[in-house]
């Protein structure tokens, strides 16, 4: 089998990235554009999404921005339809929008819990379901999202956040099983904690956004064509303990 760099060439592919206005989402949108894809940059903060699209354009890539609240299923459907209308197809969904919340369980209100579940689980489900519609028609596609290492480690004050992310791994496996016969793959990346760190943390303990972006790109490329329903860790040394 060839190990040609074309395995990572996404020229002609269309990608929708949610949470593209910052951190992992922005790094991933830039990585997809660098690989040749046309990128729809979606974020609830539309100016931030526009900034990401502008960065891509400045580097010679193709991108558009759109405001998107992933908790609104109708808005998600409109975002997918708009992407298909603009580019003619949808090859990859990178569902990277999430919210964090660190607080003891006795100090966490119901609204915080609902927000975590709405974005971190239901948001991924909404995006995957709507993206699957054109992918099924194409008989091809790829869905990538993020899980969390807080689901299998002692993490103080992250009880509800961890619970909201714990649903992602079984969701990915179910999507892979149901959509696989249609030529659609679904996988997830587990970043190490604090992947949104802007500075340079000790390498091997915390990942930076571009570390995770590279793994997302791998899971969306032909290099991982035989991977489906997998949860891949991008967590450096933290996975060794």
Tab-separated table of C-alpha atoms in Angstrom:
chain	number	residue	atom	x	y	z
A	1	UNK	CA	0.000	0.000	0.000
A	2	UNK	CA	1.276	3.452	-0.907
A	3	UNK	CA	2.146	5.916	1.828
A	4	UNK	CA	1.758	8.793	-0.620
A	5	UNK	CA	1.149	12.257	0.863
A	6	UNK	CA	-2.024	12.222	-1.262
A	7	UNK	CA	-3.573	10.253	1.582
A	8	UNK	CA	-3.848	13.592	3.367
A	9	UNK	CA	-4.859	15.628	0.323
A	10	UNK	CA	-8.409	16.963	0.756
A	11	UNK	CA	-8.531	18.951	-2.476
A	12	UNK	CA	-12.094	19.069	-3.741
A	13	UNK	CA	-13.523	18.091	-0.367
A	14	UNK	CA	-16.008	20.219	1.562
A	15	UNK	CA	-15.794	20.456	5.352
A	16	UNK	CA	-18.154	21.956	7.919
A	17	UNK	CA	-16.392	22.824	11.179
A	18	UNK	CA	-18.466	23.814	14.202
A	19	UNK	CA	-16.786	25.785	16.964
A	20	UNK	CA	-14.530	27.194	14.248
A	21	UNK	CA	-14.207	30.607	15.874
A	22	UNK	CA	-11.475	29.687	18.337
A	23	UNK	CA	-9.135	27.108	19.814
A	24	UNK	CA	-9.385	23.556	18.442
A	25	UNK	CA	-12.111	24.531	15.982
A	26	UNK	CA	-10.087	27.341	14.438
A	27	UNK	CA	-6.903	25.259	14.278
A	28	UNK	CA	-8.841	22.444	12.627
A	29	UNK	CA	-10.472	24.741	10.062
A	30	UNK	CA	-7.025	26.085	9.145
A	31	UNK	CA	-5.629	22.550	8.900
A	32	UNK	CA	-8.401	21.433	6.560
A	33	UNK	CA	-7.878	24.483	4.364
A	34	UNK	CA	-4.136	23.819	4.242
A	35	UNK	CA	-4.950	20.296	3.049
A	36	UNK	CA	-6.947	21.757	0.162
A	37	UNK	CA	-10.517	21.541	1.433
A	38	UNK	CA	-13.207	24.196	1.145
A	39	UNK	CA	-14.234	25.024	4.716
A	40	UNK	CA	-17.504	26.282	6.158
A	41	UNK	CA	-16.540	27.910	9.467
A	42	UNK	CA	-19.466	27.841	11.886
A	43	UNK	CA	-19.609	29.322	15.362
A	44	UNK	CA	-22.206	30.858	17.647
A	45	UNK	CA	-19.905	33.895	17.695
A	46	UNK	CA	-20.161	34.789	13.999
A	47	UNK	CA	-17.440	37.480	14.052
A	48	UNK	CA	-15.000	34.863	15.342
A	49	UNK	CA	-16.064	32.456	12.602
A	50	UNK	CA	-15.610	35.266	10.069
A	51	UNK	CA	-12.106	35.860	11.415
A	52	UNK	CA	-11.226	32.202	10.873
A	53	UNK	CA	-12.583	32.324	7.330
A	54	UNK	CA	-10.557	35.487	6.715
A	55	UNK	CA	-7.387	33.783	7.938
A	56	UNK	CA	-8.022	30.933	5.515
A	57	UNK	CA	-8.652	33.328	2.643
A	58	UNK	CA	-5.465	35.243	3.460
A	59	UNK	CA	-3.544	31.991	3.092
A	60	UNK	CA	-5.109	31.344	-0.299
A	61	UNK	CA	-7.789	28.927	0.858
A	62	UNK	CA	-11.534	28.769	0.276
A	63	UNK	CA	-13.861	29.403	3.197
A	64	UNK	CA	-17.147	30.908	4.261
A	65	UNK	CA	-18.420	31.774	7.728
A	66	UNK	CA	-21.788	31.374	9.352
A	67	UNK	CA	-23.405	31.869	12.726
A	68	UNK	CA	-24.554	28.610	14.261
A	69	UNK	CA	-26.030	27.609	17.603
A	70	UNK	CA	-25.652	23.820	17.606
A	71	UNK	CA	-28.446	23.475	20.162
A	72	UNK	CA	-30.918	24.694	17.520
A	73	UNK	CA	-31.657	21.729	15.255
A	74	UNK	CA	-33.348	23.884	12.614
A	75	UNK	CA	-30.302	26.157	12.507
A	76	UNK	CA	-28.036	23.133	12.127
A	77	UNK	CA	-30.139	21.859	9.228
A	78	UNK	CA	-29.943	25.305	7.607
A	79	UNK	CA	-26.156	25.386	8.064
A	80	UNK	CA	-25.777	22.004	6.365
A	81	UNK	CA	-28.129	22.996	3.553
A	82	UNK	CA	-26.277	26.279	3.103
A	83	UNK	CA	-22.935	24.515	2.904
A	84	UNK	CA	-24.227	22.075	0.304
A	85	UNK	CA	-25.791	24.941	-1.667
A	86	UNK	CA	-22.520	26.898	-1.600
A	87	UNK	CA	-20.139	24.053	-2.449
A	88	UNK	CA	-22.295	21.321	-3.972
A	89	UNK	CA	-21.609	18.640	-1.377
A	90	UNK	CA	-20.525	17.915	2.197
A	91	UNK	CA	-17.694	15.464	2.768
A	92	UNK	CA	-16.659	16.048	6.363
A	93	UNK	CA	-18.349	17.250	9.528
A	94	UNK	CA	-15.961	18.272	12.302
A	95	UNK	CA	-18.324	18.779	15.240
A	96	UNK	CA	-16.011	20.587	17.648
A	97	UNK	CA	-18.283	23.033	19.447
A	98	UNK	CA	-18.401	22.437	23.188
A	99	UNK	CA	-18.796	24.233	26.492
A	100	UNK	CA	-16.841	23.669	29.685
A	101	UNK	CA	-17.980	24.019	33.272
A	102	UNK	CA	-15.904	23.459	36.392
A	103	UNK	CA	-17.752	23.558	39.703
A	104	UNK	CA	-18.674	21.222	42.554
A	105	UNK	CA	-21.943	19.366	41.961
A	106	UNK	CA	-23.597	21.160	44.887
A	107	UNK	CA	-22.792	24.498	43.284
A	108	UNK	CA	-23.965	23.630	39.769
A	109	UNK	CA	-27.432	24.821	38.815
A	110	UNK	CA	-29.878	23.070	36.509
A	111	UNK	CA	-29.307	25.644	33.773
A	112	UNK	CA	-25.592	24.805	33.721
A	113	UNK	CA	-26.346	21.094	33.446
A	114	UNK	CA	-28.821	21.633	30.621
A	115	UNK	CA	-26.349	23.815	28.743
A	116	UNK	CA	-23.625	21.167	29.007
A	117	UNK	CA	-25.930	18.444	27.712
A	118	UNK	CA	-27.436	20.637	24.996
A	119	UNK	CA	-24.081	21.607	23.492
A	120	UNK	CA	-21.745	18.719	24.301
A	121	UNK	CA	-24.110	15.867	23.497
A	122	UNK	CA	-27.274	17.055	21.772
A	123	UNK	CA	-25.320	19.521	19.653
A	124	UNK	CA	-23.107	16.746	18.300
A	125	UNK	CA	-26.174	14.595	17.666
A	126	UNK	CA	-27.983	17.394	15.808
A	127	UNK	CA	-24.942	18.082	13.643
A	128	UNK	CA	-24.275	14.410	12.892
A	129	UNK	CA	-27.888	13.727	11.973
A	130	UNK	CA	-28.209	16.677	9.616
A	131	UNK	CA	-24.793	16.162	8.031
A	132	UNK	CA	-25.645	12.509	7.436
A	133	UNK	CA	-28.511	13.445	5.104
A	134	UNK	CA	-26.402	14.680	2.178
A	135	UNK	CA	-23.679	12.155	3.002
A	136	UNK	CA	-26.136	9.269	2.628
A	137	UNK	CA	-27.172	10.630	-0.768
A	138	UNK	CA	-23.489	10.868	-1.768
A	139	UNK	CA	-22.786	7.419	-0.325
A	140	UNK	CA	-19.710	8.858	1.358
A	141	UNK	CA	-18.729	11.106	4.236
A	142	UNK	CA	-16.874	11.442	7.488
A	143	UNK	CA	-17.932	12.671	10.918
A	144	UNK	CA	-15.352	13.589	13.552
A	145	UNK	CA	-15.992	14.997	17.013
A	146	UNK	CA	-14.262	15.202	20.391
A	147	UNK	CA	-14.695	13.044	23.476
A	148	UNK	CA	-12.910	13.728	26.778
A	149	UNK	CA	-10.415	12.097	29.119
A	150	UNK	CA	-12.455	13.394	32.061
A	151	UNK	CA	-14.735	10.384	31.607
A	152	UNK	CA	-12.153	7.886	32.847
A	153	UNK	CA	-10.056	9.881	35.299
A	154	UNK	CA	-10.486	11.543	38.686
A	155	UNK	CA	-11.321	15.117	37.750
A	156	UNK	CA	-12.296	17.498	40.493
A	157	UNK	CA	-15.237	19.811	39.770
A	158	UNK	CA	-15.840	18.371	36.288
A	159	UNK	CA	-18.588	15.882	37.160
A	160	UNK	CA	-21.263	17.301	34.883
A	161	UNK	CA	-18.878	18.206	32.083
A	162	UNK	CA	-17.482	14.660	32.119
A	163	UNK	CA	-20.967	13.203	32.080
A	164	UNK	CA	-21.959	15.327	29.090
A	165	UNK	CA	-18.887	14.160	27.155
A	166	UNK	CA	-19.207	10.523	28.238
A	167	UNK	CA	-22.130	10.098	25.846
A	168	UNK	CA	-19.967	10.949	22.826
A	169	UNK	CA	-18.033	7.675	22.529
A	170	UNK	CA	-21.118	5.409	22.380
A	171	UNK	CA	-22.760	7.906	20.027
A	172	UNK	CA	-19.794	7.670	17.653
A	173	UNK	CA	-19.886	3.877	17.728
A	174	UNK	CA	-23.637	3.875	17.032
A	175	UNK	CA	-23.222	6.334	14.159
A	176	UNK	CA	-20.459	4.182	12.701
A	177	UNK	CA	-22.628	1.078	12.853
A	178	UNK	CA	-25.714	2.717	11.365
A	179	UNK	CA	-24.074	4.922	8.757
A	180	UNK	CA	-21.165	2.673	7.800
A	181	UNK	CA	-23.209	0.766	5.187
A	182	UNK	CA	-23.777	4.138	3.480
A	183	UNK	CA	-20.044	4.779	3.167
A	184	UNK	CA	-19.916	7.152	6.142
A	185	UNK	CA	-17.312	6.915	8.898
A	186	UNK	CA	-17.640	8.361	12.418
A	187	UNK	CA	-14.751	8.725	14.865
A	188	UNK	CA	-13.771	10.865	17.838
A	189	UNK	CA	-10.626	12.447	19.227
A	190	UNK	CA	-9.821	12.641	22.930
A	191	UNK	CA	-7.627	15.706	23.567
A	192	UNK	CA	-5.687	16.075	26.763
A	193	UNK	CA	-6.976	18.688	29.156
A	194	UNK	CA	-6.482	22.380	28.461
A	195	UNK	CA	-6.190	21.977	24.688
A	196	UNK	CA	-7.253	25.601	24.429
A	197	UNK	CA	-4.069	26.799	26.129
A	198	UNK	CA	-2.700	29.745	24.193
A	199	UNK	CA	0.846	29.513	25.489
A	200	UNK	CA	3.216	26.571	25.390
A	201	UNK	CA	2.454	24.096	28.188
A	202	UNK	CA	4.857	21.268	29.025
A	203	UNK	CA	4.721	19.051	25.938
A	204	UNK	CA	3.495	15.561	26.601
A	205	UNK	CA	1.099	16.680	29.313
A	206	UNK	CA	-1.238	19.105	27.561
A	207	UNK	CA	-2.064	19.338	23.883
A	208	UNK	CA	-2.302	22.540	21.920
A	209	UNK	CA	-5.124	23.164	19.425
A	210	UNK	CA	-2.957	22.228	16.452
A	211	UNK	CA	-2.114	18.884	18.060
A	212	UNK	CA	-5.791	17.986	18.098
A	213	UNK	CA	-6.362	19.511	14.652
A	214	UNK	CA	-3.807	17.150	13.171
A	215	UNK	CA	-5.607	14.148	14.619
A	216	UNK	CA	-8.978	15.380	13.343
A	217	UNK	CA	-7.433	15.843	9.895
A	218	UNK	CA	-6.061	12.299	10.016
A	219	UNK	CA	-9.495	10.883	10.882
A	220	UNK	CA	-11.066	12.792	7.981
A	221	UNK	CA	-8.441	11.729	5.449
A	222	UNK	CA	-7.895	8.642	3.328
A	223	UNK	CA	-5.076	7.737	5.707
A	224	UNK	CA	-7.731	6.517	8.173
A	225	UNK	CA	-10.114	5.051	5.596
A	226	UNK	CA	-10.265	1.738	7.483
A	227	UNK	CA	-11.071	3.346	10.851
A	228	UNK	CA	-14.695	3.612	11.934
A	229	UNK	CA	-16.319	3.937	15.358
A	230	UNK	CA	-12.977	4.635	17.015
A	231	UNK	CA	-12.051	6.989	19.847
A	232	UNK	CA	-8.472	8.090	19.278
A	233	UNK	CA	-6.456	9.743	22.027
A	234	UNK	CA	-4.316	12.779	21.265
A	235	UNK	CA	-3.061	13.273	24.766
A	236	UNK	CA	0.713	12.809	24.776
A	237	UNK	CA	2.177	11.380	27.971
A	238	UNK	CA	-1.027	11.888	29.938
A	239	UNK	CA	-2.329	8.607	28.504
A	240	UNK	CA	0.538	6.677	30.060
A	241	UNK	CA	-0.503	7.122	33.659
